[in-house]
């Protein structure tokens, strides 16, 4: 960026003005033609509607015109700058130095201020800005407003300038950002923070897109990482993907809460939002999101990595993590030849296990938990068979939990929120119908075994989610026991025993009073359609020539669907089944048997809930 | 010059005004010419300004131009293509009218044939 300030600089200001005038005159002519085109297009659309045309977007013309108009204006400003630098042009020629012209531009023509034009002057300003930022670490924001005013916006958004400032300010940036963030309302960046955030975004990466040494140094310690989190929270300017990756990897190795977080990054619910902005940056690149969640090596993806990340997200806002999961779901690398790749598998099973190990006590899966559960649910519902097949094995020796427990715990989170649960049940029903149809057409009953397993897990999760939380029971009972012990000490074992009974009964009543109401997950599950209804509908769809409607109680498929949802739906389905031929009834019996095998295999497993 | 055939009995008229399409083509041609003219004037006056222009500001201005000139050139080509498309629209309208006429003719002929057959049965 540095240049020689005394380099000769010259121009004929009249020629530069002439350029401006001629270009703007010709642009005026183009504008007039453009208006005629717009009128002609409107007339054509009104009177030739049956022969539409693919016409160029007006922006294809207006954008280059706008750019050229801006260039002409800047060139006219250069003419003025030369005349201010050399007030006595000789024979129409203005002579000066680059430095003198640059200073005039910095003072008078901020739109023209960029590192190419300013050269060494920009270098000097970068040093001043860096020193000002360092001073703000001790003085607070008092001097930063003046500093901001001294840097033209055009120059501040010049990556070369931003890099020069960032290289000089180094680790003192962290102290300044910390100070400014403490002065700001948490989550609401001040003008100073937004300015620094923008400067950081422009200067965090080199021309090759890789993070600069200054950025790497910042990411090397907790205060630096926290500063980066605050700066990314304070700016919407995009970073090159390599810089995004470096920052996100640092955040994965050292999560915000491990870096002692920052008051500015704690939301109103007391959750740490520190890594949200960083993960949201990364979520713009699906391939990167998948790599961040499952590891760099697609041949040896890490399931524990994503599991740990999800499991450790309690107490965090989870907004960024949910975005990362949604993004990874879209990554092409999630599949190989149409099947889930190793990374895709690690993502799915790691997410399920991670979510299963999050605390279950909270009744309501509200924002911001809901996005995380929904993102994870989408992954599972993309491949419910895989999740169900996993329940056949057991790797409890490794994880301490069986796959059934993981999947049940996972669905328990979904069951605690009506919206999420509705999505889960809709997905389960869709899968059940498809699998049953396939089982009929392909005589492949293995699919139904998996569907049965899946449904058994879903039912178990609903049961557990509906059980009222009785988190205070141990406390109440301990208090009752302590009270009885005190009476026993004072009045003997008989009084203590009698008192224990009274206190225990009171404790139970108190426990009932403070326990939450039972949930509605099972109710929703029952209202959302049954395996029996889906089985019959699949038969109707797969064997349309063999089913009979006469005497079945319903006139057709639509009526059957509606009737099956009624309170006495089971009776309608039974009547329909009785009206069928022995062959169709046998198909239904076989389907039910296959489904039952899967369902009961899981239902028989001991429940750890 | 392509003309649009009149609609036969039973065929809907294709909504199209050749004069409006022609006016659109002319407007796009004019815009393309003005864009080309702008590009030429810009290049000439910039070259002239650069004869005595030295220093960092000259370097900066020169760097801005290649992309700009390319975008102007592309805009002019798009306008030329739009003018061609507007002229070709007359042919497309004629084809559409011919297709509707043919379909209506087939329908009419089938109706006539059925009527003749009915008449023959009566007699």
XYZ file of C-alpha atoms in Angstrom:
732
model
C 0.000 0.000 0.000
C 2.885 2.365 0.677
C 3.989 4.727 -2.071
C 6.359 7.598 -2.532
C 4.584 10.712 -1.438
C 6.670 13.027 -3.636
C 6.020 11.244 -6.927
C 5.128 13.760 -9.622
C 1.491 13.926 -10.470
C 0.016 15.929 -13.331
C -3.082 16.424 -15.448
C -4.883 18.889 -17.631
C -7.941 19.600 -15.475
C -9.878 20.830 -18.503
C -9.409 17.448 -20.203
C -10.680 15.643 -17.111
C -13.707 17.932 -16.931
C -14.192 17.409 -20.656
C -14.314 13.669 -20.053
C -16.950 14.208 -17.357
C -19.056 16.531 -19.529
C -18.916 14.401 -22.689
C -19.667 11.155 -20.879
C -22.611 12.662 -18.986
C -23.992 14.189 -22.185
C -23.883 10.828 -23.945
C -25.392 9.115 -20.908
C -28.271 11.617 -21.187
C -28.898 10.418 -24.751
C -28.829 6.783 -23.617
C -31.274 7.619 -20.811
C -33.707 9.101 -23.346
C -33.454 5.973 -25.515
C -33.946 3.835 -22.459
C -37.191 5.648 -21.616
C -38.401 5.055 -25.178
C -37.600 1.373 -24.808
C -39.520 1.218 -21.534
C -42.567 2.817 -23.167
C -42.289 0.477 -26.167
C -42.022 -2.568 -23.884
C -45.164 -1.485 -21.994
C -47.021 -1.010 -25.309
C -45.859 -4.408 -26.542
C -46.981 -6.158 -23.370
C -50.393 -4.486 -23.683
C -51.012 -5.289 -27.360
C -48.950 -8.412 -28.084
C -49.645 -10.453 -24.978
C -49.918 -13.745 -26.887
C -46.351 -13.567 -28.203
C -44.218 -12.852 -25.132
C -40.559 -11.884 -25.486
C -37.564 -12.637 -23.260
C -36.189 -9.105 -22.990
C -33.034 -8.036 -21.156
C -33.427 -6.760 -17.624
C -33.275 -2.937 -17.454
C -30.484 -3.384 -14.896
C -28.247 -4.760 -17.658
C -28.212 -1.204 -19.011
C -28.789 0.956 -15.943
C -26.040 -0.596 -13.812
C -23.125 0.056 -16.182
C -24.576 3.517 -16.829
C -24.607 4.206 -13.095
C -21.030 2.980 -12.724
C -19.852 5.116 -15.629
C -21.666 8.167 -14.261
C -19.898 7.646 -10.915
C -16.512 7.289 -12.628
C -17.073 10.510 -14.602
C -17.918 12.357 -11.395
C -14.811 11.033 -9.662
C -12.682 12.116 -12.639
C -14.176 15.621 -12.371
C -13.230 15.568 -8.676
C -9.690 14.632 -9.649
C -9.660 17.769 -11.837
C -10.749 19.847 -8.827
C -8.155 18.173 -6.622
C -5.402 19.055 -9.095
C -6.567 22.673 -9.197
C -6.571 22.840 -5.411
C -3.102 21.260 -5.230
C -1.691 23.528 -7.949
C -3.512 26.843 -7.888
C -1.509 28.272 -10.830
C -1.644 25.785 -13.688
C 0.811 26.549 -16.444
C -0.623 26.386 -19.940
C -3.594 24.399 -18.600
C -1.318 21.811 -16.914
C -1.565 21.292 -13.162
C 1.537 19.860 -11.479
C 1.789 18.466 -8.013
C 2.838 15.352 -6.085
C 0.780 12.247 -5.348
C 0.948 13.128 -1.661
C -0.404 16.644 -2.111
C -3.209 15.477 -4.373
C -4.000 12.654 -1.932
C -4.336 15.072 0.988
C -6.719 17.265 -0.975
C -8.762 14.195 -1.881
C -8.862 12.999 1.728
C -10.049 16.419 2.902
C -12.432 17.355 0.118
C -13.431 14.333 -1.959
C -14.163 11.368 0.334
C -15.846 9.401 -2.456
C -12.493 9.265 -4.199
C -10.578 8.098 -1.144
C -9.116 4.642 -1.731
C -5.721 3.092 -1.174
C -4.692 3.277 -4.835
C -5.293 7.024 -4.966
C -4.097 7.874 -1.461
C -0.975 5.678 -1.397
C 1.283 6.626 1.507
C -1.376 8.944 2.920
C -3.641 5.927 3.441
C -0.731 4.222 5.194
C -0.344 7.122 7.574
C -4.054 7.157 8.230
C -4.044 3.402 8.911
C -1.395 3.977 11.582
C -3.460 6.792 13.117
C -6.572 4.627 13.127
C -4.713 1.701 14.697
C -3.355 3.969 17.411
C -6.808 5.447 17.980
C -8.305 1.985 18.367
C -5.612 1.074 20.869
C -6.247 4.262 22.823
C -9.946 3.447 22.963
C -9.042 0.370 25.020
C -8.257 2.704 27.882
C -10.275 5.821 27.008
C -13.447 4.029 25.956
C -15.498 5.262 23.064
C -14.728 8.952 23.660
C -12.167 9.273 20.880
C -13.516 6.668 18.520
C -16.304 8.842 17.096
C -13.756 11.412 15.885
C -11.602 8.632 14.511
C -14.524 7.205 12.567
C -15.281 10.637 11.161
C -11.689 11.001 9.988
C -11.867 7.928 7.760
C -14.019 8.243 4.631
C -16.514 5.366 4.384
C -15.128 4.498 0.964
C -11.639 4.086 2.422
C -12.859 2.132 5.445
C -14.468 -0.402 3.104
C -11.251 -0.753 1.091
C -9.845 -4.194 2.074
C -6.246 -3.008 1.626
C -6.796 -0.209 4.131
C -8.721 -2.459 6.536
C -5.937 -5.059 6.421
C -3.338 -2.379 7.142
C -5.265 -1.231 10.216
C -5.868 -4.784 11.464
C -2.194 -5.717 11.007
C -1.126 -2.761 13.144
C -3.759 -2.865 15.864
C -3.052 -6.519 16.629
C -4.080 -7.861 20.046
C -5.056 -4.453 21.429
C -8.173 -4.776 19.296
C -9.467 -7.384 21.754
C -9.164 -4.994 24.694
C -10.921 -2.198 22.790
C -13.733 -4.442 21.610
C -14.176 -5.767 25.145
C -14.437 -2.235 26.504
C -16.862 -1.058 23.838
C -19.015 -4.171 24.206
C -19.238 -3.699 27.980
C -20.481 -0.159 27.379
C -23.096 -1.354 24.863
C -26.456 -2.959 25.586
C -25.968 -6.737 25.269
C -26.742 -7.882 21.750
C -27.045 -4.349 20.382
C -23.783 -3.190 18.824
C -22.997 0.512 19.091
C -21.945 2.603 16.079
C -18.313 2.120 17.150
C -18.695 -1.658 17.289
C -20.463 -1.736 13.928
C -17.661 0.322 12.435
C -14.970 -1.924 13.909
C -16.973 -5.005 12.860
C -17.090 -3.779 9.294
C -13.388 -2.911 9.339
C -12.580 -6.384 10.674
C -14.782 -8.050 8.032
C -12.949 -6.193 5.250
C -9.512 -6.791 6.675
C -9.706 -10.266 8.225
C -8.553 -12.051 5.074
C -5.804 -11.422 2.569
C -6.323 -10.936 -1.154
C -6.211 -14.752 -1.495
C -9.128 -15.108 0.930
C -7.033 -16.755 3.634
C -7.160 -15.301 7.146
C -4.350 -12.819 7.742
C -1.682 -13.365 10.367
C -3.397 -10.720 12.497
C -6.655 -12.677 12.363
C -4.855 -15.913 13.250
C -3.244 -14.226 16.227
C -6.633 -12.984 17.391
C -8.021 -16.506 17.167
C -5.101 -17.813 19.217
C -6.402 -16.767 22.626
C -9.708 -16.428 24.455
C -9.904 -12.599 24.530
C -9.114 -12.482 20.801
C -11.741 -15.101 19.978
C -14.297 -13.263 22.086
C -13.462 -10.051 20.227
C -13.962 -11.832 16.910
C -17.360 -13.112 18.135
C -18.430 -9.598 19.120
C -17.160 -8.145 15.838
C -19.000 -10.741 13.765
C -22.122 -10.065 15.836
C -21.680 -6.383 14.980
C -21.383 -6.594 11.210
C -23.264 -8.215 8.362
C -20.384 -7.836 5.925
C -19.371 -11.174 4.428
C -16.005 -12.830 4.914
C -14.232 -15.076 2.394
C -15.018 -18.731 3.009
C -11.473 -19.613 4.126
C -11.606 -16.948 6.809
C -15.074 -18.133 7.836
C -13.707 -21.663 8.183
C -10.708 -20.600 10.260
C -12.934 -18.619 12.636
C -15.522 -21.401 12.897
C -12.853 -24.037 13.607
C -11.471 -21.875 16.389
C -14.998 -21.568 17.814
C -15.468 -25.341 17.640
C -12.213 -25.959 19.497
C -12.970 -23.253 22.041
C -16.713 -22.618 22.351
C -17.839 -19.219 23.543
C -18.759 -20.416 27.015
C -15.322 -22.006 27.443
C -13.797 -18.662 26.545
C -15.720 -17.230 29.505
C -18.235 -15.725 27.113
C -19.017 -12.018 27.324
C -21.913 -10.080 28.791
C -22.588 -8.604 25.347
C -23.105 -12.101 23.959
C -25.614 -13.270 26.576
C -29.247 -13.003 25.519
C -32.264 -12.053 27.628
C -32.794 -15.693 28.633
C -29.229 -15.915 29.887
C -28.077 -18.016 26.955
C -24.721 -17.691 25.301
C -25.101 -16.460 21.720
C -21.358 -16.107 21.180
C -20.940 -18.656 18.419
C -24.202 -17.879 16.602
C -22.858 -15.245 14.232
C -19.825 -17.418 13.438
C -21.935 -20.507 12.714
C -24.414 -18.450 10.697
C -21.476 -17.303 8.552
C -20.415 -20.920 8.073
C -23.988 -22.026 7.355
C -23.869 -20.065 4.117
C -21.560 -22.783 2.779
C -23.245 -26.228 3.074
C -20.087 -28.200 2.317
C -18.212 -26.311 4.998
C -21.079 -26.802 7.459
C -20.873 -30.583 6.964
C -17.085 -30.573 7.361
C -17.294 -28.494 10.516
C -19.840 -30.852 12.048
C -18.277 -34.155 11.056
C -14.591 -33.417 10.573
C -12.248 -32.594 7.719
C -11.722 -36.122 6.423
C -14.844 -37.378 4.597
C -13.456 -40.946 4.689
C -13.147 -40.867 8.454
C -15.909 -38.572 9.642
C -16.335 -38.034 13.328
C -19.750 -38.842 14.772
C -18.607 -37.881 18.299
C -17.731 -34.407 17.031
C -21.273 -33.518 16.024
C -22.662 -35.429 19.010
C -20.535 -33.418 21.422
C -21.381 -30.165 19.705
C -25.132 -30.779 19.988
C -24.907 -32.267 23.483
C -22.904 -29.313 24.764
C -25.337 -26.771 23.384
C -27.450 -26.601 26.543
C -27.217 -23.073 27.831
C -26.420 -21.748 24.378
C -28.921 -20.063 22.096
C -28.440 -22.884 19.533
C -29.479 -20.556 16.693
C -26.128 -20.895 14.929
C -25.936 -24.633 15.508
C -29.428 -25.134 14.051
C -28.427 -23.125 10.978
C -25.296 -25.240 10.645
C -27.354 -28.462 10.732
C -29.852 -27.124 8.179
C -27.005 -26.111 5.931
C -25.157 -29.432 6.259
C -28.366 -31.196 5.238
C -28.114 -29.409 1.885
C -24.465 -30.341 1.328
C -23.983 -32.488 -1.795
C -21.220 -34.333 0.084
C -23.884 -35.776 2.379
C -24.558 -38.354 -0.340
C -22.523 -40.736 -2.452
C -24.291 -42.451 -5.339
C -27.674 -41.564 -3.890
C -26.973 -43.075 -0.470
C -25.846 -41.270 2.645
C -22.071 -40.843 2.666
C -19.989 -41.585 5.746
C -20.204 -37.929 6.643
C -23.974 -38.024 6.117
C -24.275 -41.015 8.450
C -22.067 -39.423 11.078
C -24.174 -36.278 10.864
C -27.456 -38.145 11.306
C -26.474 -40.484 14.139
C -24.294 -37.918 15.890
C -27.134 -35.398 15.872
C -29.612 -37.939 17.261
C -27.247 -39.007 20.023
C -26.297 -35.428 20.840
C -29.867 -34.246 21.102
C -30.825 -37.304 23.139
C -28.289 -36.367 25.766
C -29.582 -32.830 26.186
C -31.628 -32.373 29.369
C -35.295 -33.374 28.988
C -36.781 -31.590 31.936
C -38.119 -28.544 30.191
C -41.735 -28.896 29.218
C -41.821 -26.435 26.376
C -39.388 -26.694 23.467
C -39.688 -23.036 22.653
C -37.648 -20.715 20.493
C -34.690 -21.029 20.236
C -34.745 -24.774 20.988
C -37.356 -25.458 18.360
C -35.081 -24.586 15.388
C -32.468 -27.045 16.617
C -34.980 -29.880 17.097
C -36.623 -29.164 13.748
C -33.253 -29.091 11.970
C -32.311 -32.420 13.531
C -35.748 -33.852 12.785
C -35.372 -33.016 9.097
C -32.171 -35.049 9.011
C -33.841 -38.058 10.626
C -37.011 -37.863 8.540
C -34.908 -37.824 5.361
C -33.868 -41.389 6.274
C -36.159 -42.805 8.972
C -35.261 -46.375 7.924
C -31.664 -45.808 8.917
C -32.699 -44.602 12.332
C -35.024 -47.568 12.738
C -32.442 -50.086 11.480
C -30.026 -48.750 14.060
C -32.365 -50.013 16.797
C -31.555 -53.590 15.738
C -27.976 -53.294 16.936
C -26.591 -52.074 20.192
C -23.523 -50.024 20.819
C -24.357 -49.301 24.407
C -20.866 -50.469 25.344
C -19.441 -47.474 23.505
C -21.893 -44.694 24.270
C -23.463 -45.917 27.483
C -26.880 -45.744 25.802
C -28.561 -48.019 23.303
C -29.627 -46.695 19.888
C -33.242 -47.129 21.009
C -32.596 -44.910 23.993
C -30.888 -42.331 21.774
C -33.726 -42.279 19.291
C -36.359 -42.189 22.042
C -34.564 -39.337 23.779
C -34.315 -37.538 20.471
C -38.042 -37.866 19.754
C -38.866 -36.921 23.318
C -37.528 -33.442 22.556
C -39.743 -33.299 19.488
C -42.757 -34.533 21.483
C -42.458 -31.676 23.960
C -43.405 -29.128 21.330
C -46.694 -29.388 19.439
C -45.397 -27.914 16.199
C -42.286 -30.064 16.083
C -44.259 -33.118 17.073
C -46.785 -32.524 14.295
C -43.901 -32.440 11.807
C -42.481 -35.650 13.249
C -45.825 -37.477 13.106
C -46.525 -36.296 9.575
C -43.122 -37.610 8.481
C -43.668 -40.924 10.274
C -47.084 -41.414 8.683
C -45.772 -40.575 5.198
C -42.998 -43.108 5.616
C -45.405 -45.747 6.952
C -47.687 -45.414 3.961
C -44.807 -45.592 1.482
C -43.231 -48.595 3.217
C -46.529 -50.478 3.372
C -47.195 -49.903 -0.329
C -43.684 -51.105 -1.123
C -44.154 -54.149 1.080
C -47.304 -55.078 -0.860
C -45.843 -54.518 -4.313
C -42.340 -55.916 -3.708
C -43.275 -58.509 -1.055
C -40.564 -56.926 1.091
C -41.755 -57.065 4.672
C -38.441 -55.927 6.096
C -39.557 -52.359 5.455
C -42.540 -52.886 7.716
C -40.370 -54.261 10.464
C -38.439 -50.991 10.347
C -41.622 -48.933 10.305
C -42.859 -50.862 13.334
C -39.619 -50.179 15.162
C -39.775 -46.516 14.282
C -43.377 -46.208 15.477
C -42.560 -48.000 18.715
C -39.839 -45.466 19.447
C -42.181 -42.594 18.595
C -44.878 -44.003 20.900
C -42.388 -44.492 23.726
C -41.144 -40.930 23.307
C -44.722 -39.592 23.433
C -45.393 -41.524 26.634
C -42.292 -40.184 28.299
C -42.844 -36.637 27.124
C -46.378 -36.693 28.475
C -45.338 -37.772 31.960
C -45.602 -34.694 34.210
C -42.274 -33.282 35.355
C -41.894 -33.933 39.045
C -38.539 -32.303 39.486
C -39.409 -31.102 42.982
C -40.445 -34.536 44.300
C -36.984 -35.495 45.625
C -36.699 -32.130 47.388
C -40.169 -32.390 48.934
C -39.612 -35.967 50.058
C -36.219 -35.141 51.496
C -37.797 -32.286 53.447
C -40.515 -34.643 54.727
C -37.872 -37.202 55.774
C -35.850 -34.538 57.536
C -38.951 -33.340 59.410
C -39.745 -36.887 60.541
C -36.136 -37.413 61.692
C -36.315 -34.298 63.820
C -39.576 -35.515 65.488
C -38.093 -38.963 66.044
C -35.068 -37.420 67.757
C -37.329 -35.417 70.049
C -40.304 -37.777 70.692
C -39.041 -41.284 69.900
C -39.407 -43.720 66.974
C -43.213 -44.054 67.239
C -43.851 -40.334 66.928
C -41.233 -40.139 64.181
C -42.913 -42.996 62.225
C -46.378 -41.461 62.566
C -45.094 -38.047 61.613
C -43.269 -39.534 58.631
C -46.535 -40.948 57.288
C -48.324 -37.599 57.717
C -45.456 -35.616 56.226
C -45.041 -38.040 53.354
C -48.734 -37.780 52.446
C -48.490 -33.994 52.592
C -45.370 -34.155 50.466
C -47.162 -36.224 47.832
C -50.018 -33.718 47.726
C -47.535 -30.855 47.428
C -45.670 -32.761 44.702
C -48.938 -33.196 42.796
C -49.667 -29.510 43.137
C -46.332 -28.277 41.778
C -45.914 -30.925 39.058
C -46.622 -29.744 35.516
C -49.737 -30.851 33.626
C -49.362 -33.982 31.531
C -48.405 -33.314 27.910
C -50.472 -33.952 24.813
C -47.972 -35.830 22.650
C -49.894 -39.116 22.846
C -53.139 -37.327 22.067
C -51.529 -35.812 18.982
C -50.090 -39.195 18.079
C -53.520 -40.812 18.154
C -55.180 -37.952 16.276
C -52.546 -38.053 13.559
C -53.659 -41.380 12.067
C -52.896 -44.978 12.922
C -50.755 -47.742 11.485
C -53.990 -49.643 10.872
C -55.449 -46.829 8.745
C -52.213 -46.386 6.806
C -52.047 -50.146 6.199
C -55.561 -50.205 4.741
C -54.945 -47.081 2.649
C -51.778 -48.653 1.255
C -53.761 -51.747 0.275
C -56.387 -49.539 -1.388
C -53.638 -47.768 -3.360
C -51.622 -50.859 -4.235
C -54.472 -53.258 -5.036
C -57.215 -51.042 -6.484
C -58.690 -53.898 -8.551
C -58.948 -56.275 -5.604
C -60.531 -54.197 -2.874
C -64.316 -53.929 -2.676
C -66.360 -50.993 -1.407
C -69.814 -52.550 -1.460
C -70.770 -53.383 2.118
C -67.576 -51.832 3.476
C -69.401 -48.941 5.113
C -67.664 -46.296 3.032
C -67.991 -45.283 -0.609
C -64.367 -44.698 -1.557
C -60.837 -43.783 -0.506
C -61.551 -40.159 0.477
C -64.483 -41.236 2.617
C -62.333 -43.928 4.221
C -59.618 -41.396 5.063
C -62.179 -39.050 6.648
C -63.919 -41.838 8.558
C -60.631 -43.272 9.871
C -59.911 -39.932 11.573
C -63.190 -39.981 13.514
C -63.393 -41.144 17.089
C -64.867 -44.485 15.993
C -62.388 -44.791 13.123
C -61.231 -48.198 14.307
C -64.787 -49.593 13.927
C -65.026 -48.204 10.353
C -61.683 -49.760 9.446
C -62.759 -53.089 10.933
C -65.987 -53.071 8.913
C -64.071 -52.254 5.757
C -61.634 -55.091 6.412
C -64.479 -57.602 6.974
C -66.001 -56.679 3.615
C -62.813 -57.658 1.754
C -62.040 -60.955 0.053
C -60.026 -63.616 1.965
C -57.000 -62.793 -0.264
C -57.045 -59.096 0.649
C -57.585 -59.931 4.312
C -54.584 -62.237 4.197
C -52.439 -59.473 2.775
C -53.569 -57.216 5.615
C -52.825 -59.894 8.204
C -49.324 -60.468 6.849
C -48.640 -56.724 6.800
C -49.798 -56.364 10.359
C -47.670 -59.280 11.503
C -44.532 -57.805 9.960
C -45.273 -54.408 11.479
C -45.998 -55.954 14.882
C -42.711 -57.852 14.882
C -40.770 -54.614 14.560
C -42.975 -52.698 16.962
C -42.842 -55.302 19.688
C -39.121 -55.881 19.298
C -38.588 -52.315 20.421
C -41.528 -52.222 22.849
C -40.056 -55.215 24.708
C -36.740 -53.468 25.233
C -36.318 -52.101 28.749
C -37.113 -48.423 29.016
C -34.410 -46.304 30.569
C -36.624 -43.217 30.825
C -41.974 -9.071 -44.862
C -43.988 -11.482 -42.793
C -47.672 -10.779 -42.591
C -50.113 -12.322 -40.165
C -52.866 -14.271 -41.973
C -56.433 -13.366 -41.116
C -58.243 -15.683 -38.750
C -60.554 -18.186 -40.447
C -64.053 -18.950 -39.247
C -63.970 -20.535 -35.797
C -60.316 -19.570 -35.065
C -59.481 -17.069 -32.340
C -57.416 -14.067 -33.445
C -53.848 -14.018 -32.071
C -53.512 -10.812 -30.059
C -50.579 -9.131 -31.749
C -49.859 -5.722 -33.243
C -46.992 -5.794 -35.784
C -46.586 -2.018 -35.619
C -46.028 -2.138 -31.848
C -43.504 -4.961 -32.248
C -41.752 -2.924 -34.947
C -41.641 0.128 -32.685
C -40.092 -1.959 -29.928
C -37.426 -3.283 -32.306
C -36.628 0.254 -33.429
C -36.388 1.494 -29.838
C -33.973 -1.295 -28.921
C -31.874 -0.646 -32.024
C -31.626 3.028 -31.075
C -30.619 2.138 -27.518
C -27.935 -0.221 -28.804
C -26.593 2.513 -31.086
C -26.563 5.049 -28.236
C -24.735 2.619 -25.976
C -22.111 1.985 -28.649
C -21.793 5.719 -29.209
C -21.352 6.273 -25.483
C -18.615 3.658 -25.374
C -16.755 5.243 -28.290
C -17.021 8.765 -26.871
C -15.928 7.551 -23.446
C -12.856 5.831 -24.886
C -11.853 8.771 -27.018
C -12.192 11.389 -24.289
C -10.511 9.166 -21.717
C -7.538 8.582 -24.030
C -7.347 12.317 -24.565
C -7.467 13.027 -20.838
C -4.723 10.455 -20.239
C -2.260 12.153 -22.591
C -1.156 14.480 -19.791
C -2.557 12.620 -16.804
C 0.074 11.077 -14.518
C 0.173 9.778 -10.985
C -1.925 7.586 -8.716
C -5.263 9.074 -9.735
C -4.540 8.166 -13.377
C -3.634 4.609 -12.389
C -6.817 4.267 -10.376
C -9.070 5.613 -13.165
C -7.470 3.338 -15.756
C -8.158 0.302 -13.542
C -11.864 1.095 -13.344
C -12.462 1.102 -17.058
C -11.985 -2.396 -18.542
C -14.939 -3.899 -16.650
C -17.093 -0.876 -17.322
C -16.402 -0.899 -21.041
C -17.112 -4.643 -21.201
C -20.449 -4.149 -19.415
C -21.452 -1.370 -21.799
C -20.554 -3.551 -24.765
C -22.591 -6.424 -23.369
C -25.583 -4.155 -22.749
C -25.480 -2.989 -26.382
C -25.382 -6.612 -27.630
C -28.362 -7.516 -25.437
C -30.310 -4.620 -26.919
C -29.478 -5.743 -30.467
C -30.679 -9.254 -29.617
C -33.880 -7.822 -28.152
C -34.497 -5.879 -31.362
C -34.053 -9.067 -33.387
C -36.436 -10.947 -31.099
C -39.062 -8.199 -31.438
C -38.823 -8.411 -35.237
C -39.031 -12.199 -35.144
C -42.169 -11.934 -33.018
C -44.180 -11.107 -36.166
C -43.225 -14.500 -37.592
C -44.134 -16.208 -34.325
C -47.513 -14.483 -34.320
C -48.110 -15.579 -37.938
C -47.237 -19.178 -37.047
C -49.581 -19.078 -34.082
C -52.416 -17.752 -36.252
C -51.764 -20.422 -38.901
C -51.859 -23.149 -36.249
C -55.171 -21.858 -34.878
C -56.596 -21.579 -38.393
C -55.556 -25.156 -39.158
C -57.101 -26.457 -35.939
C -60.354 -24.564 -36.631
C -60.412 -25.879 -40.199
C -60.076 -29.476 -38.985
C -62.897 -28.970 -36.500
C -65.095 -27.403 -39.215
C -64.316 -30.195 -41.701
C -65.113 -32.860 -39.123
C -68.405 -31.165 -38.359
C -69.234 -30.963 -42.062
C -68.359 -34.630 -42.560
C -70.591 -35.625 -39.656
C -73.385 -33.497 -41.080
C -72.994 -35.101 -44.535
C -73.040 -38.550 -42.988
C -76.198 -37.697 -41.079
C -77.787 -36.343 -44.249
C -76.872 -39.528 -46.172
C -78.495 -41.697 -43.443
C -81.698 -39.655 -43.632
C -81.928 -39.972 -47.406
